[in-house]
Amino acid sequence: LTIGAAYEYYRQGKVNLKIAAILIFTAFSFAYLGAKINPMISPKVIEYSIAVMTLLSSIYFFKRAYFDDSKKK
């Protein structure tokens, strides 16, 4: 999402500012926390966790694309 797209949604009244503020605060807080914790974690653990999350994401999207019946209705 670009700044221009976000502004356009805001201009059309499609942005809930209360929820957006909560999401922005949460995202920045956990990004900062992750940046502080990341140097303490072994590179191997980081590599494995990224591999597992990528695998789980691909399984989710594959299942959703080929086996989800809710989109056929």
PDB file of N, CA, C and O in Angstrom:
ATOM      1  N   LEU A   1       0.860  -1.171   0.000  1.00  0.00           N
ATOM      2  CA  LEU A   1       0.000   0.000   0.000  1.00  0.00           C
ATOM      3  C   LEU A   1       0.900   1.227   0.000  1.00  0.00           C
ATOM      4  O   LEU A   1       1.776   1.366   0.834  1.00  0.00           O
ATOM      5  N   THR A   2       0.659   2.091  -0.941  1.00  0.00           N
ATOM      6  CA  THR A   2       1.471   3.304  -1.026  1.00  0.00           C
ATOM      7  C   THR A   2       0.793   4.442  -0.280  1.00  0.00           C
ATOM      8  O   THR A   2      -0.391   4.368   0.059  1.00  0.00           O
ATOM      9  N   ILE A   3       1.528   5.504  -0.068  1.00  0.00           N
ATOM     10  CA  ILE A   3       0.956   6.683   0.598  1.00  0.00           C
ATOM     11  C   ILE A   3      -0.180   7.258  -0.241  1.00  0.00           C
ATOM     12  O   ILE A   3      -1.206   7.666   0.295  1.00  0.00           O
ATOM     13  N   GLY A   4       0.011   7.272  -1.555  1.00  0.00           N
ATOM     14  CA  GLY A   4      -1.033   7.799  -2.445  1.00  0.00           C
ATOM     15  C   GLY A   4      -2.316   6.989  -2.352  1.00  0.00           C
ATOM     16  O   GLY A   4      -3.418   7.549  -2.303  1.00  0.00           O
ATOM     17  N   ALA A   5      -2.192   5.675  -2.317  1.00  0.00           N
ATOM     18  CA  ALA A   5      -3.367   4.817  -2.207  1.00  0.00           C
ATOM     19  C   ALA A   5      -4.039   4.998  -0.847  1.00  0.00           C
ATOM     20  O   ALA A   5      -5.270   5.063  -0.754  1.00  0.00           O
ATOM     21  N   ALA A   6      -3.240   5.086   0.206  1.00  0.00           N
ATOM     22  CA  ALA A   6      -3.808   5.301   1.539  1.00  0.00           C
ATOM     23  C   ALA A   6      -4.559   6.624   1.602  1.00  0.00           C
ATOM     24  O   ALA A   6      -5.655   6.704   2.168  1.00  0.00           O
ATOM     25  N   TYR A   7      -3.990   7.657   0.997  1.00  0.00           N
ATOM     26  CA  TYR A   7      -4.665   8.964   0.979  1.00  0.00           C
ATOM     27  C   TYR A   7      -5.970   8.892   0.201  1.00  0.00           C
ATOM     28  O   TYR A   7      -6.978   9.479   0.611  1.00  0.00           O
ATOM     29  N   GLU A   8      -5.962   8.171  -0.900  1.00  0.00           N
ATOM     30  CA  GLU A   8      -7.175   8.054  -1.711  1.00  0.00           C
ATOM     31  C   GLU A   8      -8.277   7.328  -0.924  1.00  0.00           C
ATOM     32  O   GLU A   8      -9.440   7.734  -0.950  1.00  0.00           O
ATOM     33  N   TYR A   9      -7.936   6.259  -0.231  1.00  0.00           N
ATOM     34  CA  TYR A   9      -8.926   5.578   0.610  1.00  0.00           C
ATOM     35  C   TYR A   9      -9.431   6.505   1.711  1.00  0.00           C
ATOM     36  O   TYR A   9     -10.619   6.528   2.023  1.00  0.00           O
ATOM     37  N   TYR A  10      -8.522   7.266   2.305  1.00  0.00           N
ATOM     38  CA  TYR A  10      -8.907   8.213   3.353  1.00  0.00           C
ATOM     39  C   TYR A  10      -9.858   9.277   2.790  1.00  0.00           C
ATOM     40  O   TYR A  10     -10.856   9.619   3.405  1.00  0.00           O
ATOM     41  N   ARG A  11      -9.536   9.800   1.616  1.00  0.00           N
ATOM     42  CA  ARG A  11     -10.350  10.834   0.986  1.00  0.00           C
ATOM     43  C   ARG A  11     -11.765  10.333   0.686  1.00  0.00           C
ATOM     44  O   ARG A  11     -12.735  11.078   0.780  1.00  0.00           O
ATOM     45  N   GLN A  12     -11.876   9.041   0.360  1.00  0.00           N
ATOM     46  CA  GLN A  12     -13.180   8.453   0.060  1.00  0.00           C
ATOM     47  C   GLN A  12     -13.921   8.031   1.330  1.00  0.00           C
ATOM     48  O   GLN A  12     -15.042   7.527   1.256  1.00  0.00           O
ATOM     49  N   GLY A  13     -13.297   8.197   2.472  1.00  0.00           N
ATOM     50  CA  GLY A  13     -13.942   7.850   3.735  1.00  0.00           C
ATOM     51  C   GLY A  13     -13.936   6.364   4.042  1.00  0.00           C
ATOM     52  O   GLY A  13     -14.751   5.883   4.827  1.00  0.00           O
ATOM     53  N   LYS A  14     -13.012   5.638   3.461  1.00  0.00           N
ATOM     54  CA  LYS A  14     -12.957   4.183   3.648  1.00  0.00           C
ATOM     55  C   LYS A  14     -11.932   3.754   4.697  1.00  0.00           C
ATOM     56  O   LYS A  14     -11.591   2.596   4.784  1.00  0.00           O
ATOM     57  N   VAL A  15     -11.444   4.716   5.489  1.00  0.00           N
ATOM     58  CA  VAL A  15     -10.439   4.411   6.505  1.00  0.00           C
ATOM     59  C   VAL A  15     -11.030   4.691   7.881  1.00  0.00           C
ATOM     60  O   VAL A  15     -11.511   5.788   8.147  1.00  0.00           O
ATOM     61  N   ASN A  16     -11.000   3.680   8.734  1.00  0.00           N
ATOM     62  CA  ASN A  16     -11.422   3.839  10.118  1.00  0.00           C
ATOM     63  C   ASN A  16     -10.183   4.296  10.900  1.00  0.00           C
ATOM     64  O   ASN A  16      -9.271   3.510  11.157  1.00  0.00           O
ATOM     65  N   LEU A  17     -10.140   5.574  11.255  1.00  0.00           N
ATOM     66  CA  LEU A  17      -8.937   6.145  11.862  1.00  0.00           C
ATOM     67  C   LEU A  17      -8.611   5.543  13.228  1.00  0.00           C
ATOM     68  O   LEU A  17      -7.440   5.421  13.586  1.00  0.00           O
ATOM     69  N   LYS A  18      -9.631   5.144  13.989  1.00  0.00           N
ATOM     70  CA  LYS A  18      -9.377   4.546  15.303  1.00  0.00           C
ATOM     71  C   LYS A  18      -8.649   3.205  15.139  1.00  0.00           C
ATOM     72  O   LYS A  18      -7.642   2.954  15.806  1.00  0.00           O
ATOM     73  N   ILE A  19      -9.126   2.380  14.237  1.00  0.00           N
ATOM     74  CA  ILE A  19      -8.482   1.084  13.997  1.00  0.00           C
ATOM     75  C   ILE A  19      -7.108   1.293  13.367  1.00  0.00           C
ATOM     76  O   ILE A  19      -6.144   0.606  13.713  1.00  0.00           O
ATOM     77  N   ALA A  20      -6.998   2.255  12.442  1.00  0.00           N
ATOM     78  CA  ALA A  20      -5.703   2.535  11.811  1.00  0.00           C
ATOM     79  C   ALA A  20      -4.671   2.961  12.843  1.00  0.00           C
ATOM     80  O   ALA A  20      -3.516   2.533  12.785  1.00  0.00           O
ATOM     81  N   ALA A  21      -5.064   3.785  13.807  1.00  0.00           N
ATOM     82  CA  ALA A  21      -4.137   4.230  14.843  1.00  0.00           C
ATOM     83  C   ALA A  21      -3.661   3.055  15.702  1.00  0.00           C
ATOM     84  O   ALA A  21      -2.476   2.952  16.032  1.00  0.00           O
ATOM     85  N   ILE A  22      -4.575   2.160  16.029  1.00  0.00           N
ATOM     86  CA  ILE A  22      -4.210   0.974  16.816  1.00  0.00           C
ATOM     87  C   ILE A  22      -3.245   0.098  16.024  1.00  0.00           C
ATOM     88  O   ILE A  22      -2.234  -0.383  16.561  1.00  0.00           O
ATOM     89  N   LEU A  23      -3.531  -0.108  14.744  1.00  0.00           N
ATOM     90  CA  LEU A  23      -2.671  -0.946  13.915  1.00  0.00           C
ATOM     91  C   LEU A  23      -1.286  -0.324  13.729  1.00  0.00           C
ATOM     92  O   LEU A  23      -0.269  -1.027  13.783  1.00  0.00           O
ATOM     93  N   ILE A  24      -1.233   0.985  13.516  1.00  0.00           N
ATOM     94  CA  ILE A  24       0.063   1.652  13.346  1.00  0.00           C
ATOM     95  C   ILE A  24       0.888   1.543  14.620  1.00  0.00           C
ATOM     96  O   ILE A  24       2.068   1.196  14.580  1.00  0.00           O
ATOM     97  N   PHE A  25       0.280   1.814  15.756  1.00  0.00           N
ATOM     98  CA  PHE A  25       0.989   1.717  17.038  1.00  0.00           C
ATOM     99  C   PHE A  25       1.501   0.295  17.271  1.00  0.00           C
ATOM    100  O   PHE A  25       2.665   0.089  17.653  1.00  0.00           O
ATOM    101  N   THR A  26       0.662  -0.692  17.018  1.00  0.00           N
ATOM    102  CA  THR A  26       1.045  -2.086  17.230  1.00  0.00           C
ATOM    103  C   THR A  26       2.172  -2.493  16.286  1.00  0.00           C
ATOM    104  O   THR A  26       3.143  -3.130  16.711  1.00  0.00           O
ATOM    105  N   ALA A  27       2.055  -2.131  15.013  1.00  0.00           N
ATOM    106  CA  ALA A  27       3.082  -2.503  14.038  1.00  0.00           C
ATOM    107  C   ALA A  27       4.432  -1.882  14.393  1.00  0.00           C
ATOM    108  O   ALA A  27       5.465  -2.573  14.367  1.00  0.00           O
ATOM    109  N   PHE A  28       4.446  -0.600  14.721  1.00  0.00           N
ATOM    110  CA  PHE A  28       5.712   0.052  15.076  1.00  0.00           C
ATOM    111  C   PHE A  28       6.289  -0.515  16.368  1.00  0.00           C
ATOM    112  O   PHE A  28       7.502  -0.705  16.472  1.00  0.00           O
ATOM    113  N   SER A  29       5.433  -0.790  17.341  1.00  0.00           N
ATOM    114  CA  SER A  29       5.924  -1.327  18.616  1.00  0.00           C
ATOM    115  C   SER A  29       6.591  -2.677  18.430  1.00  0.00           C
ATOM    116  O   SER A  29       7.704  -2.912  18.925  1.00  0.00           O
ATOM    117  N   PHE A  30       5.931  -3.587  17.708  1.00  0.00           N
ATOM    118  CA  PHE A  30       6.499  -4.917  17.530  1.00  0.00           C
ATOM    119  C   PHE A  30       7.663  -4.924  16.545  1.00  0.00           C
ATOM    120  O   PHE A  30       8.569  -5.761  16.663  1.00  0.00           O
ATOM    121  N   ALA A  31       7.688  -4.009  15.582  1.00  0.00           N
ATOM    122  CA  ALA A  31       8.852  -3.886  14.698  1.00  0.00           C
ATOM    123  C   ALA A  31      10.071  -3.454  15.505  1.00  0.00           C
ATOM    124  O   ALA A  31      11.176  -3.985  15.324  1.00  0.00           O
ATOM    125  N   TYR A  32       9.890  -2.495  16.398  1.00  0.00           N
ATOM    126  CA  TYR A  32      10.982  -2.041  17.261  1.00  0.00           C
ATOM    127  C   TYR A  32      11.449  -3.174  18.182  1.00  0.00           C
ATOM    128  O   TYR A  32      12.647  -3.424  18.323  1.00  0.00           O
ATOM    129  N   LEU A  33      10.494  -3.859  18.803  1.00  0.00           N
ATOM    130  CA  LEU A  33      10.827  -4.969  19.684  1.00  0.00           C
ATOM    131  C   LEU A  33      11.576  -6.062  18.924  1.00  0.00           C
ATOM    132  O   LEU A  33      12.584  -6.593  19.409  1.00  0.00           O
ATOM    133  N   GLY A  34      11.105  -6.389  17.733  1.00  0.00           N
ATOM    134  CA  GLY A  34      11.783  -7.398  16.923  1.00  0.00           C
ATOM    135  C   GLY A  34      13.185  -6.991  16.530  1.00  0.00           C
ATOM    136  O   GLY A  34      14.105  -7.824  16.506  1.00  0.00           O
ATOM    137  N   ALA A  35      13.370  -5.708  16.216  1.00  0.00           N
ATOM    138  CA  ALA A  35      14.703  -5.226  15.859  1.00  0.00           C
ATOM    139  C   ALA A  35      15.658  -5.311  17.046  1.00  0.00           C
ATOM    140  O   ALA A  35      16.863  -5.533  16.873  1.00  0.00           O
ATOM    141  N   LYS A  36      15.151  -5.127  18.250  1.00  0.00           N
ATOM    142  CA  LYS A  36      15.995  -5.220  19.442  1.00  0.00           C
ATOM    143  C   LYS A  36      16.307  -6.667  19.814  1.00  0.00           C
ATOM    144  O   LYS A  36      17.388  -6.975  20.313  1.00  0.00           O
ATOM    145  N   ILE A  37      15.353  -7.570  19.590  1.00  0.00           N
ATOM    146  CA  ILE A  37      15.536  -8.974  19.965  1.00  0.00           C
ATOM    147  C   ILE A  37      16.322  -9.754  18.912  1.00  0.00           C
ATOM    148  O   ILE A  37      17.048 -10.690  19.235  1.00  0.00           O
ATOM    149  N   ASN A  38      16.209  -9.365  17.661  1.00  0.00           N
ATOM    150  CA  ASN A  38      16.809 -10.113  16.560  1.00  0.00           C
ATOM    151  C   ASN A  38      18.302 -10.394  16.721  1.00  0.00           C
ATOM    152  O   ASN A  38      18.734 -11.512  16.453  1.00  0.00           O
ATOM    153  N   PRO A  39      19.125  -9.454  17.169  1.00  0.00           N
ATOM    154  CA  PRO A  39      20.558  -9.768  17.321  1.00  0.00           C
ATOM    155  C   PRO A  39      20.854 -10.841  18.361  1.00  0.00           C
ATOM    156  O   PRO A  39      21.926 -11.451  18.335  1.00  0.00           O
ATOM    157  N   MET A  40      19.929 -11.093  19.261  1.00  0.00           N
ATOM    158  CA  MET A  40      20.143 -12.094  20.304  1.00  0.00           C
ATOM    159  C   MET A  40      19.816 -13.514  19.842  1.00  0.00           C
ATOM    160  O   MET A  40      20.115 -14.471  20.539  1.00  0.00           O
ATOM    161  N   ILE A  41      19.199 -13.649  18.658  1.00  0.00           N
ATOM    162  CA  ILE A  41      18.765 -14.953  18.168  1.00  0.00           C
ATOM    163  C   ILE A  41      19.790 -15.482  17.173  1.00  0.00           C
ATOM    164  O   ILE A  41      20.297 -14.745  16.326  1.00  0.00           O
ATOM    165  N   SER A  42      20.057 -16.761  17.259  1.00  0.00           N
ATOM    166  CA  SER A  42      21.006 -17.415  16.362  1.00  0.00           C
ATOM    167  C   SER A  42      20.539 -17.301  14.903  1.00  0.00           C
ATOM    168  O   SER A  42      19.339 -17.451  14.627  1.00  0.00           O
ATOM    169  N   PRO A  43      21.451 -17.055  13.967  1.00  0.00           N
ATOM    170  CA  PRO A  43      21.059 -16.978  12.554  1.00  0.00           C
ATOM    171  C   PRO A  43      20.384 -18.253  12.038  1.00  0.00           C
ATOM    172  O   PRO A  43      19.500 -18.192  11.193  1.00  0.00           O
ATOM    173  N   LYS A  44      20.787 -19.405  12.554  1.00  0.00           N
ATOM    174  CA  LYS A  44      20.152 -20.662  12.136  1.00  0.00           C
ATOM    175  C   LYS A  44      18.685 -20.701  12.548  1.00  0.00           C
ATOM    176  O   LYS A  44      17.831 -21.148  11.789  1.00  0.00           O
ATOM    177  N   VAL A  45      18.387 -20.239  13.748  1.00  0.00           N
ATOM    178  CA  VAL A  45      17.005 -20.216  14.221  1.00  0.00           C
ATOM    179  C   VAL A  45      16.175 -19.276  13.358  1.00  0.00           C
ATOM    180  O   VAL A  45      15.038 -19.586  12.994  1.00  0.00           O
ATOM    181  N   ILE A  46      16.744 -18.140  12.992  1.00  0.00           N
ATOM    182  CA  ILE A  46      16.033 -17.191  12.134  1.00  0.00           C
ATOM    183  C   ILE A  46      15.768 -17.811  10.764  1.00  0.00           C
ATOM    184  O   ILE A  46      14.661 -17.711  10.224  1.00  0.00           O
ATOM    185  N   GLU A  47      16.777 -18.481  10.193  1.00  0.00           N
ATOM    186  CA  GLU A  47      16.605 -19.125   8.888  1.00  0.00           C
ATOM    187  C   GLU A  47      15.512 -20.188   8.940  1.00  0.00           C
ATOM    188  O   GLU A  47      14.665 -20.269   8.044  1.00  0.00           O
ATOM    189  N   TYR A  48      15.517 -21.021   9.968  1.00  0.00           N
ATOM    190  CA  TYR A  48      14.508 -22.068  10.088  1.00  0.00           C
ATOM    191  C   TYR A  48      13.118 -21.486  10.308  1.00  0.00           C
ATOM    192  O   TYR A  48      12.134 -21.983   9.754  1.00  0.00           O
ATOM    193  N   SER A  49      13.023 -20.431  11.113  1.00  0.00           N
ATOM    194  CA  SER A  49      11.709 -19.851  11.353  1.00  0.00           C
ATOM    195  C   SER A  49      11.153 -19.211  10.081  1.00  0.00           C
ATOM    196  O   SER A  49       9.958 -19.316   9.800  1.00  0.00           O
ATOM    197  N   ILE A  50      12.009 -18.575   9.287  1.00  0.00           N
ATOM    198  CA  ILE A  50      11.549 -18.014   8.014  1.00  0.00           C
ATOM    199  C   ILE A  50      11.122 -19.134   7.071  1.00  0.00           C
ATOM    200  O   ILE A  50      10.096 -19.027   6.390  1.00  0.00           O
ATOM    201  N   ALA A  51      11.880 -20.220   7.046  1.00  0.00           N
ATOM    202  CA  ALA A  51      11.523 -21.351   6.184  1.00  0.00           C
ATOM    203  C   ALA A  51      10.183 -21.954   6.587  1.00  0.00           C
ATOM    204  O   ALA A  51       9.334 -22.240   5.730  1.00  0.00           O
ATOM    205  N   VAL A  52       9.957 -22.117   7.876  1.00  0.00           N
ATOM    206  CA  VAL A  52       8.692 -22.687   8.353  1.00  0.00           C
ATOM    207  C   VAL A  52       7.523 -21.761   8.036  1.00  0.00           C
ATOM    208  O   VAL A  52       6.472 -22.199   7.556  1.00  0.00           O
ATOM    209  N   MET A  53       7.694 -20.466   8.267  1.00  0.00           N
ATOM    210  CA  MET A  53       6.609 -19.515   7.976  1.00  0.00           C
ATOM    211  C   MET A  53       6.307 -19.460   6.477  1.00  0.00           C
ATOM    212  O   MET A  53       5.148 -19.362   6.079  1.00  0.00           O
ATOM    213  N   THR A  54       7.342 -19.540   5.638  1.00  0.00           N
ATOM    214  CA  THR A  54       7.132 -19.553   4.191  1.00  0.00           C
ATOM    215  C   THR A  54       6.379 -20.807   3.781  1.00  0.00           C
ATOM    216  O   THR A  54       5.455 -20.748   2.963  1.00  0.00           O
ATOM    217  N   LEU A  55       6.755 -21.943   4.335  1.00  0.00           N
ATOM    218  CA  LEU A  55       6.069 -23.195   4.030  1.00  0.00           C
ATOM    219  C   LEU A  55       4.610 -23.145   4.463  1.00  0.00           C
ATOM    220  O   LEU A  55       3.708 -23.514   3.702  1.00  0.00           O
ATOM    221  N   LEU A  56       4.357 -22.677   5.675  1.00  0.00           N
ATOM    222  CA  LEU A  56       2.977 -22.592   6.162  1.00  0.00           C
ATOM    223  C   LEU A  56       2.147 -21.619   5.328  1.00  0.00           C
ATOM    224  O   LEU A  56       0.981 -21.898   5.026  1.00  0.00           O
ATOM    225  N   SER A  57       2.742 -20.517   4.928  1.00  0.00           N
ATOM    226  CA  SER A  57       2.025 -19.551   4.085  1.00  0.00           C
ATOM    227  C   SER A  57       1.694 -20.152   2.732  1.00  0.00           C
ATOM    228  O   SER A  57       0.588 -19.972   2.213  1.00  0.00           O
ATOM    229  N   SER A  58       2.639 -20.870   2.140  1.00  0.00           N
ATOM    230  CA  SER A  58       2.380 -21.462   0.832  1.00  0.00           C
ATOM    231  C   SER A  58       1.306 -22.545   0.918  1.00  0.00           C
ATOM    232  O   SER A  58       0.464 -22.650   0.025  1.00  0.00           O
ATOM    233  N   ILE A  59       1.305 -23.321   1.985  1.00  0.00           N
ATOM    234  CA  ILE A  59       0.253 -24.328   2.172  1.00  0.00           C
ATOM    235  C   ILE A  59      -1.103 -23.649   2.323  1.00  0.00           C
ATOM    236  O   ILE A  59      -2.095 -24.075   1.716  1.00  0.00           O
ATOM    237  N   TYR A  60      -1.158 -22.592   3.094  1.00  0.00           N
ATOM    238  CA  TYR A  60      -2.410 -21.859   3.296  1.00  0.00           C
ATOM    239  C   TYR A  60      -2.950 -21.329   1.968  1.00  0.00           C
ATOM    240  O   TYR A  60      -4.121 -21.514   1.639  1.00  0.00           O
ATOM    241  N   PHE A  61      -2.105 -20.646   1.197  1.00  0.00           N
ATOM    242  CA  PHE A  61      -2.572 -20.061  -0.056  1.00  0.00           C
ATOM    243  C   PHE A  61      -2.907 -21.131  -1.099  1.00  0.00           C
ATOM    244  O   PHE A  61      -3.841 -20.971  -1.877  1.00  0.00           O
ATOM    245  N   PHE A  62      -2.152 -22.226  -1.125  1.00  0.00           N
ATOM    246  CA  PHE A  62      -2.470 -23.328  -2.032  1.00  0.00           C
ATOM    247  C   PHE A  62      -3.825 -23.928  -1.687  1.00  0.00           C
ATOM    248  O   PHE A  62      -4.668 -24.131  -2.557  1.00  0.00           O
ATOM    249  N   LYS A  63      -4.039 -24.193  -0.396  1.00  0.00           N
ATOM    250  CA  LYS A  63      -5.313 -24.753   0.054  1.00  0.00           C
ATOM    251  C   LYS A  63      -6.455 -23.797  -0.261  1.00  0.00           C
ATOM    252  O   LYS A  63      -7.512 -24.214  -0.741  1.00  0.00           O
ATOM    253  N   ARG A  64      -6.248 -22.534  -0.011  1.00  0.00           N
ATOM    254  CA  ARG A  64      -7.291 -21.535  -0.263  1.00  0.00           C
ATOM    255  C   ARG A  64      -7.603 -21.407  -1.757  1.00  0.00           C
ATOM    256  O   ARG A  64      -8.759 -21.239  -2.146  1.00  0.00           O
ATOM    257  N   ALA A  65      -6.598 -21.513  -2.597  1.00  0.00           N
ATOM    258  CA  ALA A  65      -6.801 -21.363  -4.041  1.00  0.00           C
ATOM    259  C   ALA A  65      -7.484 -22.569  -4.653  1.00  0.00           C
ATOM    260  O   ALA A  65      -8.315 -22.411  -5.570  1.00  0.00           O
ATOM    261  N   TYR A  66      -7.183 -23.771  -4.185  1.00  0.00           N
ATOM    262  CA  TYR A  66      -7.685 -24.957  -4.850  1.00  0.00           C
ATOM    263  C   TYR A  66      -8.757 -25.722  -4.098  1.00  0.00           C
ATOM    264  O   TYR A  66      -9.461 -26.537  -4.691  1.00  0.00           O
ATOM    265  N   PHE A  67      -8.911 -25.501  -2.805  1.00  0.00           N
ATOM    266  CA  PHE A  67      -9.843 -26.312  -2.032  1.00  0.00           C
ATOM    267  C   PHE A  67     -10.865 -25.521  -1.246  1.00  0.00           C
ATOM    268  O   PHE A  67     -11.641 -26.093  -0.493  1.00  0.00           O
ATOM    269  N   ASP A  68     -10.889 -24.211  -1.378  1.00  0.00           N
ATOM    270  CA  ASP A  68     -11.826 -23.372  -0.626  1.00  0.00           C
ATOM    271  C   ASP A  68     -13.149 -23.304  -1.356  1.00  0.00           C
ATOM    272  O   ASP A  68     -13.239 -22.795  -2.475  1.00  0.00           O
ATOM    273  N   ASP A  69     -14.227 -23.821  -0.752  1.00  0.00           N
ATOM    274  CA  ASP A  69     -15.535 -23.849  -1.383  1.00  0.00           C
ATOM    275  C   ASP A  69     -16.318 -22.549  -1.217  1.00  0.00           C
ATOM    276  O   ASP A  69     -17.287 -22.318  -1.924  1.00  0.00           O
ATOM    277  N   SER A  70     -15.914 -21.692  -0.304  1.00  0.00           N
ATOM    278  CA  SER A  70     -16.684 -20.468  -0.047  1.00  0.00           C
ATOM    279  C   SER A  70     -16.662 -19.496  -1.214  1.00  0.00           C
ATOM    280  O   SER A  70     -17.585 -18.729  -1.390  1.00  0.00           O
ATOM    281  N   LYS A  71     -15.627 -19.528  -2.047  1.00  0.00           N
ATOM    282  CA  LYS A  71     -15.556 -18.588  -3.169  1.00  0.00           C
ATOM    283  C   LYS A  71     -16.395 -19.042  -4.360  1.00  0.00           C
ATOM    284  O   LYS A  71     -16.632 -18.267  -5.267  1.00  0.00           O
ATOM    285  N   LYS A  72     -16.855 -20.291  -4.350  1.00  0.00           N
ATOM    286  CA  LYS A  72     -17.633 -20.814  -5.473  1.00  0.00           C
ATOM    287  C   LYS A  72     -19.114 -20.469  -5.382  1.00  0.00           C
ATOM    288  O   LYS A  72     -19.860 -20.678  -6.302  1.00  0.00           O
ATOM    289  N   LYS A  73     -19.562 -19.957  -4.228  1.00  0.00           N
ATOM    290  CA  LYS A  73     -20.984 -19.673  -4.026  1.00  0.00           C
ATOM    291  C   LYS A  73     -21.398 -18.393  -4.679  1.00  0.00           C
ATOM    292  O   LYS A  73     -20.744 -17.490  -4.957  1.00  0.00           O
TER     293      LYS A  73
END
